[in-house]
mmCIF file of C-alpha atoms in Angstrom:
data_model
loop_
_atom_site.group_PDB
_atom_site.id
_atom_site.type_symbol
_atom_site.label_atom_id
_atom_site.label_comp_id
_atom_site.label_asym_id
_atom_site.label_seq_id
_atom_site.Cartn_x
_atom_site.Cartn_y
_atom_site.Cartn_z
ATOM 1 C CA UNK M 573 0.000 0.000 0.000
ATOM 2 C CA UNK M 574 2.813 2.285 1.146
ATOM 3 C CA UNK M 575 4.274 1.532 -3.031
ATOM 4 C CA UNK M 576 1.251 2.913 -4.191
ATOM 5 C CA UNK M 577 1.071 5.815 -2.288
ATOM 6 C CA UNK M 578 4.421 6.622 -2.677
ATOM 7 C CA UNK M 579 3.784 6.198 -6.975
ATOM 8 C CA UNK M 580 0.668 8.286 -6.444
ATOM 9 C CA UNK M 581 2.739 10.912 -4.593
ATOM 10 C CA UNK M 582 5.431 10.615 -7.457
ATOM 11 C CA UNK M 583 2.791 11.233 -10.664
ATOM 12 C CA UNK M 584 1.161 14.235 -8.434
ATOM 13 C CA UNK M 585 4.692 15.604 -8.362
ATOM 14 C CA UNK M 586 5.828 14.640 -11.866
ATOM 15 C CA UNK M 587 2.948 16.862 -12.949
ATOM 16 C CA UNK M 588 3.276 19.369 -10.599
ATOM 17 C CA UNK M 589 6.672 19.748 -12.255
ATOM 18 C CA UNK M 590 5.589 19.631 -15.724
ATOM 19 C CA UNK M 591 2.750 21.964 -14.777
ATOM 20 C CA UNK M 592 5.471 24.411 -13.504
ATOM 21 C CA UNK M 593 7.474 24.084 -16.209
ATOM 22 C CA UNK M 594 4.200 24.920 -18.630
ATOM 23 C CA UNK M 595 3.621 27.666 -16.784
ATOM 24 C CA UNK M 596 7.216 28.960 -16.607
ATOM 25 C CA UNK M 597 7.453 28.936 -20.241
ATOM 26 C CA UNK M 598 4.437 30.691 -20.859
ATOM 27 C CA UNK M 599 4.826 33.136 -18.070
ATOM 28 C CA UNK M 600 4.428 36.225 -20.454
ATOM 29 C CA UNK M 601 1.049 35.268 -22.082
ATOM 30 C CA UNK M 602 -0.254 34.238 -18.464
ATOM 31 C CA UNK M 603 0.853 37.597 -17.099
ATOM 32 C CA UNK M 604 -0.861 39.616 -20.177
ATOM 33 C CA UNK M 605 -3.666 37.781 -19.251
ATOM 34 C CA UNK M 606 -4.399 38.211 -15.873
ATOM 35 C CA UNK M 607 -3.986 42.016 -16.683
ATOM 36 C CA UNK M 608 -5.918 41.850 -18.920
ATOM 37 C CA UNK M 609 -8.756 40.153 -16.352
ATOM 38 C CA UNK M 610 -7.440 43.033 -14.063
ATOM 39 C CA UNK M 611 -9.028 45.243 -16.507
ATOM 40 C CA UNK M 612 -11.642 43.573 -17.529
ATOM 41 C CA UNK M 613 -12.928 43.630 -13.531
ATOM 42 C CA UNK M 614 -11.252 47.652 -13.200
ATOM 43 C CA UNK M 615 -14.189 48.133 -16.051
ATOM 44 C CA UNK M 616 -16.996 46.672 -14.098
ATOM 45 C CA UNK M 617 -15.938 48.050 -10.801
ATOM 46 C CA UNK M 618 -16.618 51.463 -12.952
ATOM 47 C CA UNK M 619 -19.951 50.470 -14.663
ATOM 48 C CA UNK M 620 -20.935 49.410 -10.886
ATOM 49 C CA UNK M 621 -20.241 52.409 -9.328
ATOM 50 C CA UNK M 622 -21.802 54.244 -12.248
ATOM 51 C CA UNK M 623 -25.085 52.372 -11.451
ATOM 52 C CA UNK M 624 -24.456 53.123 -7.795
ATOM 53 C CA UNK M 625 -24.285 56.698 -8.384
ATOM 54 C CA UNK M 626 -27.217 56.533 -10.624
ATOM 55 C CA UNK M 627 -29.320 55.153 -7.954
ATOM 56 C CA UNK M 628 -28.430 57.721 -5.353
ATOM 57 C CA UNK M 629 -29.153 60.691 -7.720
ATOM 58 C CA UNK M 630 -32.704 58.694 -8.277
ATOM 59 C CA UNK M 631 -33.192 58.452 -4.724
ATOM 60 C CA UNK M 632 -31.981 62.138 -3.998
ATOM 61 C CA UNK M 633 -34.527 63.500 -6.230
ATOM 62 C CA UNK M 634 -36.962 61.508 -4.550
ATOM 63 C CA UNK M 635 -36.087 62.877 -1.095
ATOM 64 C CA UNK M 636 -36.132 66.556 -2.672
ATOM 65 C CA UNK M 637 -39.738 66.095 -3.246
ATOM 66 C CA UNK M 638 -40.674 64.250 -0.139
ATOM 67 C CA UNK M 639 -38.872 67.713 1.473
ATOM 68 C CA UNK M 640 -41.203 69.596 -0.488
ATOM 69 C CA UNK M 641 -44.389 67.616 0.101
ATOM 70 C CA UNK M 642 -43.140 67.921 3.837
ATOM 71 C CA UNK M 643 -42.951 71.755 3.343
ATOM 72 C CA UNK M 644 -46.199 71.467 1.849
ATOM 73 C CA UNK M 645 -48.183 69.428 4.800
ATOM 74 C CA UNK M 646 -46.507 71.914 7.566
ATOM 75 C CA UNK M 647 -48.550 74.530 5.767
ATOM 76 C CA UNK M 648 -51.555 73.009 5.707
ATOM 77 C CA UNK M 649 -51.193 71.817 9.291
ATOM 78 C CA UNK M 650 -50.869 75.272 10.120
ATOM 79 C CA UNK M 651 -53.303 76.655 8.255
ATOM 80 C CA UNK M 652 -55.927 73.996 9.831
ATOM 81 C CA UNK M 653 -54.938 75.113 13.164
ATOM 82 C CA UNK M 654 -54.727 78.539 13.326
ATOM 83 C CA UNK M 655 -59.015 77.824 11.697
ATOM 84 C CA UNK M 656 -59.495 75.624 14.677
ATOM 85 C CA UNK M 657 -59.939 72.588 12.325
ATOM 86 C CA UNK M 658 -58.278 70.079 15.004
ATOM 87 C CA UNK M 659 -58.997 66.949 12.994
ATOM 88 C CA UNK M 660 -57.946 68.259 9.538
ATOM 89 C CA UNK M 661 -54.708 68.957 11.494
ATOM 90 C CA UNK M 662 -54.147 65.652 12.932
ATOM 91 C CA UNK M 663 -54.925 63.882 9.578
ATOM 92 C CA UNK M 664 -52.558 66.073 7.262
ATOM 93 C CA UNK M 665 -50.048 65.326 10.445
ATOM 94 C CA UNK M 666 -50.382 61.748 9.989
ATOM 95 C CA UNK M 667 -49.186 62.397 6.195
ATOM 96 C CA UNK M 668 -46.445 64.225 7.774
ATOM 97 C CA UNK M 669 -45.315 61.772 10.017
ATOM 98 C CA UNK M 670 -44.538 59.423 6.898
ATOM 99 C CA UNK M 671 -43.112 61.345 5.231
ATOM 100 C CA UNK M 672 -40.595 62.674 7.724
ATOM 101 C CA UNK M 673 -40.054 58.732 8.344
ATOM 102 C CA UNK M 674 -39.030 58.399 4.823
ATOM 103 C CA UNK M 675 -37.046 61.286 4.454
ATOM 104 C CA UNK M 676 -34.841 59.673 7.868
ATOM 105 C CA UNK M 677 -34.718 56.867 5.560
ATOM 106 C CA UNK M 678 -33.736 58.418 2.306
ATOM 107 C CA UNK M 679 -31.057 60.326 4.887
ATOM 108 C CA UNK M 680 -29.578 57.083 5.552
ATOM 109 C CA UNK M 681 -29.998 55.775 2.720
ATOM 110 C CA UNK M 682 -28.326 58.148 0.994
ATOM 111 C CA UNK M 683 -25.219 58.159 3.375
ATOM 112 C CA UNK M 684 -24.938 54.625 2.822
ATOM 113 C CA UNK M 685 -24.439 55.656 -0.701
ATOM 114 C CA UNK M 686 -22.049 58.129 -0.112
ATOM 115 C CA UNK M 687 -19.832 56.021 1.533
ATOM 116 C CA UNK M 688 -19.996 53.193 -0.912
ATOM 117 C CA UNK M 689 -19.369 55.308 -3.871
ATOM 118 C CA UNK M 690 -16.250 56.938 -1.818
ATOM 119 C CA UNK M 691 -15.186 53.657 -0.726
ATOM 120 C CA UNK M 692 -15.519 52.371 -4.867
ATOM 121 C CA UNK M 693 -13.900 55.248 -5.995
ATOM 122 C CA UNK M 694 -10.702 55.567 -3.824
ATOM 123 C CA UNK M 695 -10.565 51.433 -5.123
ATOM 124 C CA UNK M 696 -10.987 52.089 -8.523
ATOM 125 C CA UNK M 697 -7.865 54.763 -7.883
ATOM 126 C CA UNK M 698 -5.839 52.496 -6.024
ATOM 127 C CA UNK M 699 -6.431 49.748 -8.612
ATOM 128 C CA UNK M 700 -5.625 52.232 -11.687
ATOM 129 C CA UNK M 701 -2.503 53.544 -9.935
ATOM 130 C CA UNK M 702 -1.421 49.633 -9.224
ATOM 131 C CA UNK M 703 -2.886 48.583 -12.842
ATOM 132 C CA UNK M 704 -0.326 51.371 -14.441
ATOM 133 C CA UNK M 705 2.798 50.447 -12.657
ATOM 134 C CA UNK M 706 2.268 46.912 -13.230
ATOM 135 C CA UNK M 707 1.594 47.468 -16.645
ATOM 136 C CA UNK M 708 4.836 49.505 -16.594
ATOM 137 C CA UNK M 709 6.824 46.523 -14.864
ATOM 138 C CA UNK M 710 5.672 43.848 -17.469
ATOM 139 C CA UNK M 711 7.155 46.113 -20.531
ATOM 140 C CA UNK M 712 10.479 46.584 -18.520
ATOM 141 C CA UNK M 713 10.221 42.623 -18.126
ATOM 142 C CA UNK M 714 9.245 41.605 -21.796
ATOM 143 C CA UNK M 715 12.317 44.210 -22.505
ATOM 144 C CA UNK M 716 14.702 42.322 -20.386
ATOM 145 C CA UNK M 717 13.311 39.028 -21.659
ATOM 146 C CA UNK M 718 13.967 40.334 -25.184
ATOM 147 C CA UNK M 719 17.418 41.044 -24.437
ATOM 148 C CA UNK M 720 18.367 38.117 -22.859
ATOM 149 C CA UNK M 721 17.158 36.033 -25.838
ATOM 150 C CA UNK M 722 18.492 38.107 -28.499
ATOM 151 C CA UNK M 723 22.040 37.395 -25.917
ATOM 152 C CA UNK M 724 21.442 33.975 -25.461
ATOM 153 C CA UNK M 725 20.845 33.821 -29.491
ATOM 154 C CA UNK M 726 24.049 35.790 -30.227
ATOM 155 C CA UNK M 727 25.689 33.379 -27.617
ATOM 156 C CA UNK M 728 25.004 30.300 -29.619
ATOM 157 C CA UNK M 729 25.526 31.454 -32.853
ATOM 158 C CA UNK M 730 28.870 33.263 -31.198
ATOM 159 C CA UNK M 731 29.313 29.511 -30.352
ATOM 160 C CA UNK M 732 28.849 27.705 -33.513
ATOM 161 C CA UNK M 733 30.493 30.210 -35.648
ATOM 162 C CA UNK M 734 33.740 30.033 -33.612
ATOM 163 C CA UNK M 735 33.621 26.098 -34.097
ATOM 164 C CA UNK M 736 32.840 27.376 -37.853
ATOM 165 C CA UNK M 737 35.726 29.515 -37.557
ATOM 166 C CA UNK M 738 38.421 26.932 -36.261
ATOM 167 C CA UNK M 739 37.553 24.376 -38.892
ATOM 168 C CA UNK M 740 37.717 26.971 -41.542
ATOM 169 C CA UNK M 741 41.294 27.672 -39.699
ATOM 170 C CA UNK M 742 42.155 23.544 -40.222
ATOM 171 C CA UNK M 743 41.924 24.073 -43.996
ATOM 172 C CA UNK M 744 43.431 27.139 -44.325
ATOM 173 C CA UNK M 745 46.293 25.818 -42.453
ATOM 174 C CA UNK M 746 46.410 22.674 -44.675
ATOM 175 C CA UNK M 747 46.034 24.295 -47.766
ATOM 176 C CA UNK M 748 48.640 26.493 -47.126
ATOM 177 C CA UNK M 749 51.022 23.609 -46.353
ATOM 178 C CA UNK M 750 50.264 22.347 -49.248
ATOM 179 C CA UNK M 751 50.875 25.176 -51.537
ATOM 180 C CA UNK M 752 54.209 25.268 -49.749
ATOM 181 C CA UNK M 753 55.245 21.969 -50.628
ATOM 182 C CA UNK M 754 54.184 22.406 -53.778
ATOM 183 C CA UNK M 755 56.269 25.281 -54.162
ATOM 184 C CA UNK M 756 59.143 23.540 -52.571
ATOM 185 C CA UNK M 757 58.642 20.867 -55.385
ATOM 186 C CA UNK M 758 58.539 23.775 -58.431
ATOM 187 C CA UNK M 759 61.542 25.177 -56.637
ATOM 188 C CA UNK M 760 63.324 21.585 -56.752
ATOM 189 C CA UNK M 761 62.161 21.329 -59.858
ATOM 190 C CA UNK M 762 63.555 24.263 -61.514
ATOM 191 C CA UNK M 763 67.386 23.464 -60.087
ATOM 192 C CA UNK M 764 67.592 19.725 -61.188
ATOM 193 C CA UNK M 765 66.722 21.462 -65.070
ATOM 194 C CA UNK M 766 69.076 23.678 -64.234
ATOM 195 C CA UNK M 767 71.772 21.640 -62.752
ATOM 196 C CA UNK M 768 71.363 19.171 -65.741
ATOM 197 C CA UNK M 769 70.767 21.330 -68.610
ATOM 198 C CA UNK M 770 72.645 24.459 -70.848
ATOM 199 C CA UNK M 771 71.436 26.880 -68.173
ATOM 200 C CA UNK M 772 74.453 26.083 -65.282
ATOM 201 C CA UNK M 773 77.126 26.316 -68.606
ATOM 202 C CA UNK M 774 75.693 29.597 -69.992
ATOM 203 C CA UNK M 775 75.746 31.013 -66.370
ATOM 204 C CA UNK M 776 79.198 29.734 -65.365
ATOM 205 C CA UNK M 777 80.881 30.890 -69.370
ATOM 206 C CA UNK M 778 78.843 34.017 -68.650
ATOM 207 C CA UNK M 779 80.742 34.296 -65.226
ATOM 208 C CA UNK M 780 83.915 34.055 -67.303
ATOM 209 C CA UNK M 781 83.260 36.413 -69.440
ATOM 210 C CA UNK M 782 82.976 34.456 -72.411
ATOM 211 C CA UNK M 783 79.318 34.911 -73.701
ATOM 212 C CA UNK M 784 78.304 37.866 -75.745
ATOM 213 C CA UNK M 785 76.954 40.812 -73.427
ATOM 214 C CA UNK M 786 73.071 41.467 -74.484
ATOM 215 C CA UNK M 787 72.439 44.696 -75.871
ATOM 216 C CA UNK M 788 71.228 47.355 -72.973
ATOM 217 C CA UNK M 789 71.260 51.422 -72.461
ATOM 218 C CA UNK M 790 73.808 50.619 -69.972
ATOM 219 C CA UNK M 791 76.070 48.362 -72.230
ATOM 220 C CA UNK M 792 76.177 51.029 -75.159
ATOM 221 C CA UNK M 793 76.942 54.262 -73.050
ATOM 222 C CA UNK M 794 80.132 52.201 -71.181
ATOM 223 C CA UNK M 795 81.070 51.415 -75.089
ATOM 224 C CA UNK M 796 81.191 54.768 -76.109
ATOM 225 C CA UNK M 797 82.594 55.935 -73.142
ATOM 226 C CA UNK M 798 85.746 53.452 -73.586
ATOM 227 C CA UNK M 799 85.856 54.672 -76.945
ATOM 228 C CA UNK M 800 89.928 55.796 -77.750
ATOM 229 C CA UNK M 801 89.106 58.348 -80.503
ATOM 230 C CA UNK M 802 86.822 60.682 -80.400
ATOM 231 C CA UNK M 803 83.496 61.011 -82.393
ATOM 232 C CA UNK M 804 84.019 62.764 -85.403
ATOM 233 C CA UNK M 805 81.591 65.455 -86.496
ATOM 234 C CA UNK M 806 79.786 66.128 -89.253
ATOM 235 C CA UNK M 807 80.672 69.462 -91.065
ATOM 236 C CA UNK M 808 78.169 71.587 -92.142
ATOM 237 C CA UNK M 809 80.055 73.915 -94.846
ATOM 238 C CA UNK M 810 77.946 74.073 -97.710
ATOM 239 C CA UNK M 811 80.495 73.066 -100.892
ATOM 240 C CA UNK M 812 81.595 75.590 -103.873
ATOM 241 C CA UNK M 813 79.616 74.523 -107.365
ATOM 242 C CA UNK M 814 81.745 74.164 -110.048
ATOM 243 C CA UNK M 815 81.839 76.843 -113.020
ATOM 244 C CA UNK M 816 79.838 75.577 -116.435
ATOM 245 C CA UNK M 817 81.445 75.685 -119.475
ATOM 246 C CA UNK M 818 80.344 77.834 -122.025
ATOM 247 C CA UNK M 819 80.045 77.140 -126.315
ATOM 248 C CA UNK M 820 82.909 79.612 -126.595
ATOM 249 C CA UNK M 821 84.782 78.208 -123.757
ATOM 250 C CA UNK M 822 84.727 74.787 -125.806
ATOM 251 C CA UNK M 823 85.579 76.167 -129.181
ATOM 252 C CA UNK M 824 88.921 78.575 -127.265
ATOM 253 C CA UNK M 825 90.194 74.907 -125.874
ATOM 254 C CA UNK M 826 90.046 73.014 -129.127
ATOM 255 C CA UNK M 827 91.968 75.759 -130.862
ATOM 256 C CA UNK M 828 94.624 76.275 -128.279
#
């Protein structure tokens, strides 16, 4: 018996917990609701006391003309007596006397109202005033809640990119070793074809000095520069045109 009880006990708390944790997860949406109820009865507490009021300005008009009927009867009671009319008196007094017993009433009555309406509206105050900063505390705490989730979001995606980040590290690391190795291998390449080809004898005859030197600025102006003689220049004297023989010129030289 004690087995069952103690399962019972451990379902009842097994949904106690689950209930909690419902109830923790929608926290929010519970606590706009019961504002929202909060409202809903702040409303009714108002249409209430507008009935209440309603009612006592009913019931003060109605003891405003039970004051005046009472005005009137106290005329007519004097009026019968100062005519001697003892009976006419005592009857319109009779009137009077109810009157005057409902206008007690309607006094009480009406200070019972009084106080209820003062009482309902110094609630209705007290709930708006608590209502408002309430209301003001659940937008500070949906503001903190939205903070911390945008944090907690940044935090895991802060986490998963930095795992992003170190395996995109891995393969930058081994591509890089392998574009050094592969340069290593270009680089061991290039010597063997040197070492076993023209390229080592052209460089070590051009060490002598026994390969042509390539044509260059530089190579040209140390030529001229080592140069013996100088440059000979060009003269510019315009030359003397020779005189053209005449008929008579011809025919004096084949005599002579």
């Amino acid at each position: 018996m004690s087995i069952l009880t103690k399962i019972f006990t451990l379902l009842r708390g097994g949904a106690n917990e689950a209930g909690q944790a419902v109830v923790d997860a929608n926290a929010l949406r519970i606590l706009d609701q019961e504002i929202r109820d909060a409202g809903n009865e702040l409303t009714r507490s108002k249409q209430e006391l507008t009935k209440v009021m309603a009612q006592r300005q009913l019931l003060a008009g109605k003891s405003a003309d039970r004051a005046a009927k009472r005005a009137e009867y106290e005329g007519y009671i004097a009026g019968a007596l100062r005519k001697g009319d003892e009976a006419l008196a005592r009857e319109v007094a009779e009137r009077l006397a109810a009157v005057e017993n409902d206008l007690t009433t309607d006094a009480q009555t009406l200070a019972t109202y009084d106080d209820s309406i003062n009482a309902l509206k110094s609630a209705i105050k007290q709930t708006e005033h608590k209502l408002t900063r309430v209301k003001q505390q659940i937008d500070t705490v949906k503001a903190t809640e939205a903070v911390q989730r945008a944090q907690g979001a940044v935090a895991s995606r802060s986490a998963g990119a930095n795992g992003k980040v170190g395996t995109a590290l891995d393969s930058l690391e081994r591509i890089q070793a392998r574009q050094a190795e592969r340069g290593a291998r270009m680089q061991a390449a290039a010597q063997l074809e040197a070492e076993s080809g023209d390229s080592d004898l052209n460089a070590r005859l051009a060490n002598a000095g026994l390969l042509p030197q390539s044509a260059s600025v530089d190579n040209i102006l140390e030529r001229f520069r080592n140069q013996d003689k100088p440059v000979q220049q060009l003269s510019h004297e315009p030359q003397r045109a020779l005189p053209v023989a005449t008929p008579a010129d011809a025919e004096r030289q084949s005599r002579s």
